[in-house]
């Protein structure tokens, strides 16, 4: 048996706003050329970089993850959670340069922890991902980067799932379950209140195939997704099929 890949630290942000018809979340459509969740509708996010720790508050074990989530939101949608004064670090990155030019620094304190997912051991590319909630900044317009993302849109969580069920969108398992969890609520305030009252339980989906090639995915029931067994409707984020799953 091959040794499982070591999960890379990563962060994802669920940027929320109250729309005319209810709760909306910012999502992007991944370019088909990228090698993780290609072509899928996802929340902004990506790997934690070394420079993220330079902007993180001391003493916060999730500080670098929070900064990474803010940076990824800016890189992929242009939405920036930041305030004066500018950063006092000497490192050079596009994100740090952007902050310095505008006299701003990230505001990791406005992010609320929401979930913690680790890619299953069978995947060739694994991530140890912390999910965060944040209310969208006022007066900013989202734009996709045209490279990793080919579309940026505000969408109601339930609508995103409905479009996937209809074959108009592609989702990965973690995204689907977090959309369904968001869809229980009508407003940003409701989501935030619910998240602050729930413990964060690590989720590493466990594929359970049957003799007919169908696969169920087991997760901890206490993670708050309304169950512990879910059908593997969505392909793995790294592509291919779940272990034991028959070709469709």
Short mmCIF file of N, CA, C and O in Angstrom, two decimals, residues 23-81:
data_model
loop_
_atom_site.label_atom_id
_atom_site.label_comp_id
_atom_site.label_asym_id
_atom_site.label_seq_id
_atom_site.Cartn_x
_atom_site.Cartn_y
_atom_site.Cartn_z
N UNK A 23 -30.10 34.55 2.06
CA UNK A 23 -28.65 34.42 2.23
C UNK A 23 -27.97 34.08 0.90
O UNK A 23 -28.42 33.20 0.16
N UNK A 24 -26.85 34.76 0.62
CA UNK A 24 -26.05 34.48 -0.57
C UNK A 24 -24.60 34.26 -0.16
O UNK A 24 -24.11 34.84 0.82
N UNK A 25 -23.90 33.42 -0.92
CA UNK A 25 -22.50 33.13 -0.67
C UNK A 25 -21.71 33.37 -1.95
O UNK A 25 -22.20 33.11 -3.06
N UNK A 26 -20.50 33.89 -1.80
CA UNK A 26 -19.63 34.11 -2.95
C UNK A 26 -18.98 32.79 -3.36
O UNK A 26 -18.38 32.09 -2.54
N UNK A 27 -19.09 32.45 -4.65
CA UNK A 27 -18.47 31.24 -5.17
C UNK A 27 -17.76 31.55 -6.48
O UNK A 27 -18.05 32.55 -7.14
N UNK A 28 -16.80 30.70 -6.81
CA UNK A 28 -16.08 30.84 -8.07
C UNK A 28 -16.14 29.52 -8.82
O UNK A 28 -16.30 28.46 -8.22
N UNK A 29 -16.04 29.61 -10.13
CA UNK A 29 -15.96 28.41 -10.96
C UNK A 29 -14.50 28.21 -11.34
O UNK A 29 -13.88 29.09 -11.96
N UNK A 30 -13.94 27.09 -10.91
CA UNK A 30 -12.55 26.79 -11.20
C UNK A 30 -12.33 26.57 -12.69
O UNK A 30 -13.16 25.96 -13.38
N UNK A 31 -11.21 27.05 -13.19
CA UNK A 31 -10.83 26.77 -14.57
C UNK A 31 -10.61 25.28 -14.75
O UNK A 31 -10.16 24.59 -13.82
N UNK A 32 -10.92 24.76 -15.90
CA UNK A 32 -10.76 23.32 -16.15
C UNK A 32 -9.29 22.93 -16.24
O UNK A 32 -8.95 21.75 -16.15
N UNK A 33 -8.39 23.92 -16.40
CA UNK A 33 -6.96 23.61 -16.52
C UNK A 33 -6.29 23.37 -15.17
O UNK A 33 -5.19 22.81 -15.12
N UNK A 34 -6.91 23.81 -14.07
CA UNK A 34 -6.28 23.60 -12.76
C UNK A 34 -6.44 22.14 -12.36
O UNK A 34 -7.34 21.45 -12.81
N UNK A 35 -5.54 21.67 -11.50
CA UNK A 35 -5.51 20.23 -11.21
C UNK A 35 -6.23 19.84 -9.93
O UNK A 35 -6.16 18.69 -9.51
N UNK A 36 -6.94 20.76 -9.30
CA UNK A 36 -7.71 20.41 -8.11
C UNK A 36 -9.08 21.06 -8.24
O UNK A 36 -9.20 22.27 -8.42
N UNK A 37 -10.15 20.25 -8.20
CA UNK A 37 -11.53 20.72 -8.37
C UNK A 37 -11.71 21.44 -9.69
O UNK A 37 -12.42 22.44 -9.77
N UNK A 38 -11.08 20.94 -10.75
CA UNK A 38 -11.16 21.60 -12.05
C UNK A 38 -12.60 21.65 -12.53
O UNK A 38 -13.33 20.66 -12.48
N UNK A 39 -13.03 22.83 -13.00
CA UNK A 39 -14.36 23.03 -13.52
C UNK A 39 -15.46 23.08 -12.48
O UNK A 39 -16.64 23.22 -12.83
N UNK A 40 -15.14 22.97 -11.21
CA UNK A 40 -16.15 22.91 -10.16
C UNK A 40 -16.48 24.30 -9.61
O UNK A 40 -15.68 25.22 -9.66
N UNK A 41 -17.69 24.41 -9.07
CA UNK A 41 -18.10 25.60 -8.35
C UNK A 41 -17.64 25.43 -6.89
O UNK A 41 -18.02 24.47 -6.22
N UNK A 42 -16.81 26.35 -6.42
CA UNK A 42 -16.19 26.21 -5.10
C UNK A 42 -16.21 27.55 -4.38
O UNK A 42 -16.48 28.60 -4.96
N UNK A 43 -15.88 27.51 -3.09
CA UNK A 43 -15.64 28.73 -2.33
C UNK A 43 -14.18 29.16 -2.56
O UNK A 43 -13.31 28.31 -2.78
N UNK A 44 -13.88 30.45 -2.52
CA UNK A 44 -12.49 30.87 -2.65
C UNK A 44 -11.62 30.23 -1.58
O UNK A 44 -12.02 30.09 -0.43
N UNK A 45 -10.41 29.84 -1.97
CA UNK A 45 -9.51 29.23 -1.00
C UNK A 45 -8.28 28.67 -1.66
O UNK A 45 -8.18 28.62 -2.89
N UNK A 46 -7.32 28.25 -0.84
CA UNK A 46 -6.09 27.68 -1.37
C UNK A 46 -5.09 27.42 -0.25
O UNK A 46 -5.43 27.48 0.95
N UNK A 47 -3.86 27.14 -0.64
CA UNK A 47 -2.83 26.78 0.32
C UNK A 47 -2.41 27.95 1.21
O UNK A 47 -2.43 29.10 0.79
N UNK A 48 -2.00 27.62 2.42
CA UNK A 48 -1.40 28.61 3.32
C UNK A 48 0.04 28.82 2.87
O UNK A 48 0.78 27.86 2.65
N UNK A 49 0.44 30.09 2.73
CA UNK A 49 1.80 30.43 2.32
C UNK A 49 2.60 30.94 3.52
O UNK A 49 2.03 31.39 4.52
N UNK A 50 3.93 30.87 3.41
CA UNK A 50 4.79 31.29 4.52
C UNK A 50 4.52 32.73 4.94
O UNK A 50 4.51 33.05 6.13
N UNK A 51 4.30 33.61 3.97
CA UNK A 51 4.09 35.02 4.29
C UNK A 51 2.80 35.26 5.05
O UNK A 51 2.65 36.30 5.71
N UNK A 52 1.84 34.33 4.98
CA UNK A 52 0.58 34.51 5.70
C UNK A 52 0.82 34.60 7.21
O UNK A 52 0.15 35.36 7.91
N UNK A 53 1.79 33.83 7.70
CA UNK A 53 2.08 33.84 9.13
C UNK A 53 2.62 35.19 9.59
O UNK A 53 2.46 35.57 10.76
N UNK A 54 3.27 35.94 8.68
CA UNK A 54 3.83 37.24 9.05
C UNK A 54 2.74 38.25 9.38
O UNK A 54 2.98 39.22 10.10
N UNK A 55 1.54 38.03 8.83
CA UNK A 55 0.43 38.95 9.04
C UNK A 55 -0.55 38.45 10.09
O UNK A 55 -1.54 39.12 10.39
N UNK A 56 -0.29 37.27 10.64
CA UNK A 56 -1.22 36.65 11.57
C UNK A 56 -1.03 37.19 12.99
O UNK A 56 0.09 37.49 13.40
N UNK A 57 -2.11 37.31 13.74
CA UNK A 57 -1.98 37.75 15.14
C UNK A 57 -1.25 36.70 15.97
O UNK A 57 -1.46 35.50 15.79
N UNK A 58 -0.40 37.14 16.87
CA UNK A 58 0.35 36.22 17.71
C UNK A 58 -0.59 35.49 18.67
O UNK A 58 -1.56 36.06 19.17
N UNK A 59 -0.29 34.22 18.88
CA UNK A 59 -1.06 33.44 19.83
C UNK A 59 -2.30 32.79 19.27
O UNK A 59 -2.99 32.05 19.98
N UNK A 60 -2.61 33.03 18.00
CA UNK A 60 -3.78 32.41 17.38
C UNK A 60 -3.32 31.22 16.55
O UNK A 60 -2.66 31.40 15.52
N UNK A 61 -3.63 30.00 16.94
CA UNK A 61 -3.17 28.83 16.17
C UNK A 61 -3.75 28.77 14.76
O UNK A 61 -3.19 28.10 13.90
N UNK A 62 -4.85 29.48 14.52
CA UNK A 62 -5.44 29.54 13.19
C UNK A 62 -5.10 30.84 12.47
O UNK A 62 -5.65 31.11 11.40
N UNK A 63 -4.19 31.62 13.03
CA UNK A 63 -3.90 32.94 12.46
C UNK A 63 -3.47 32.89 11.01
O UNK A 63 -3.99 33.65 10.17
N UNK A 64 -2.51 32.03 10.68
CA UNK A 64 -2.03 31.95 9.29
C UNK A 64 -3.13 31.46 8.36
O UNK A 64 -3.22 31.88 7.21
N UNK A 65 -4.00 30.55 8.86
CA UNK A 65 -5.12 30.07 8.06
C UNK A 65 -6.10 31.21 7.77
O UNK A 65 -6.63 31.34 6.65
N UNK A 66 -6.36 32.04 8.78
CA UNK A 66 -7.27 33.16 8.59
C UNK A 66 -6.73 34.14 7.53
O UNK A 66 -7.46 34.59 6.64
N UNK A 67 -5.44 34.46 7.65
CA UNK A 67 -4.83 35.37 6.68
C UNK A 67 -4.85 34.76 5.28
O UNK A 67 -5.12 35.44 4.29
N UNK A 68 -4.57 33.45 5.20
CA UNK A 68 -4.61 32.78 3.90
C UNK A 68 -6.00 32.87 3.27
O UNK A 68 -6.14 33.08 2.06
N UNK A 69 -7.04 32.70 4.09
CA UNK A 69 -8.40 32.80 3.57
C UNK A 69 -8.69 34.19 3.02
O UNK A 69 -9.29 34.35 1.95
N UNK A 70 -8.24 35.21 3.74
CA UNK A 70 -8.43 36.59 3.28
C UNK A 70 -7.65 36.84 2.00
O UNK A 70 -8.16 37.45 1.04
N UNK A 71 -6.41 36.37 1.97
CA UNK A 71 -5.58 36.57 0.76
C UNK A 71 -6.19 35.86 -0.44
O UNK A 71 -6.25 36.43 -1.55
N UNK A 72 -6.64 34.62 -0.26
CA UNK A 72 -7.22 33.88 -1.37
C UNK A 72 -8.50 34.54 -1.88
O UNK A 72 -8.75 34.57 -3.09
N UNK A 73 -9.30 35.09 -0.97
CA UNK A 73 -10.50 35.81 -1.40
C UNK A 73 -10.12 37.00 -2.28
O UNK A 73 -10.77 37.26 -3.31
N UNK A 74 -9.08 37.71 -1.87
CA UNK A 74 -8.63 38.86 -2.67
C UNK A 74 -8.08 38.40 -4.02
O UNK A 74 -8.42 38.98 -5.06
N UNK A 75 -7.26 37.35 -4.02
CA UNK A 75 -6.66 36.88 -5.27
C UNK A 75 -7.71 36.38 -6.27
O UNK A 75 -7.59 36.60 -7.47
N UNK A 76 -8.73 35.70 -5.76
CA UNK A 76 -9.68 35.03 -6.66
C UNK A 76 -10.94 35.82 -6.94
O UNK A 76 -11.62 35.55 -7.94
N UNK A 77 -11.28 36.80 -6.07
CA UNK A 77 -12.52 37.56 -6.29
C UNK A 77 -12.33 39.07 -6.20
O UNK A 77 -13.25 39.82 -6.54
N UNK A 78 -11.18 39.53 -5.71
CA UNK A 78 -10.98 40.96 -5.52
C UNK A 78 -11.57 41.51 -4.24
O UNK A 78 -11.35 42.68 -3.91
N UNK A 79 -12.32 40.71 -3.49
CA UNK A 79 -12.90 41.17 -2.22
C UNK A 79 -11.83 41.13 -1.14
O UNK A 79 -11.14 40.12 -0.97
N UNK A 80 -11.70 42.23 -0.41
CA UNK A 80 -10.60 42.36 0.56
C UNK A 80 -11.13 42.74 1.93
O UNK A 80 -11.78 43.78 2.09
N UNK A 81 -10.83 41.91 2.92
CA UNK A 81 -11.15 42.19 4.31
C UNK A 81 -9.91 42.79 4.96
O UNK A 81 -8.97 42.07 5.32
#
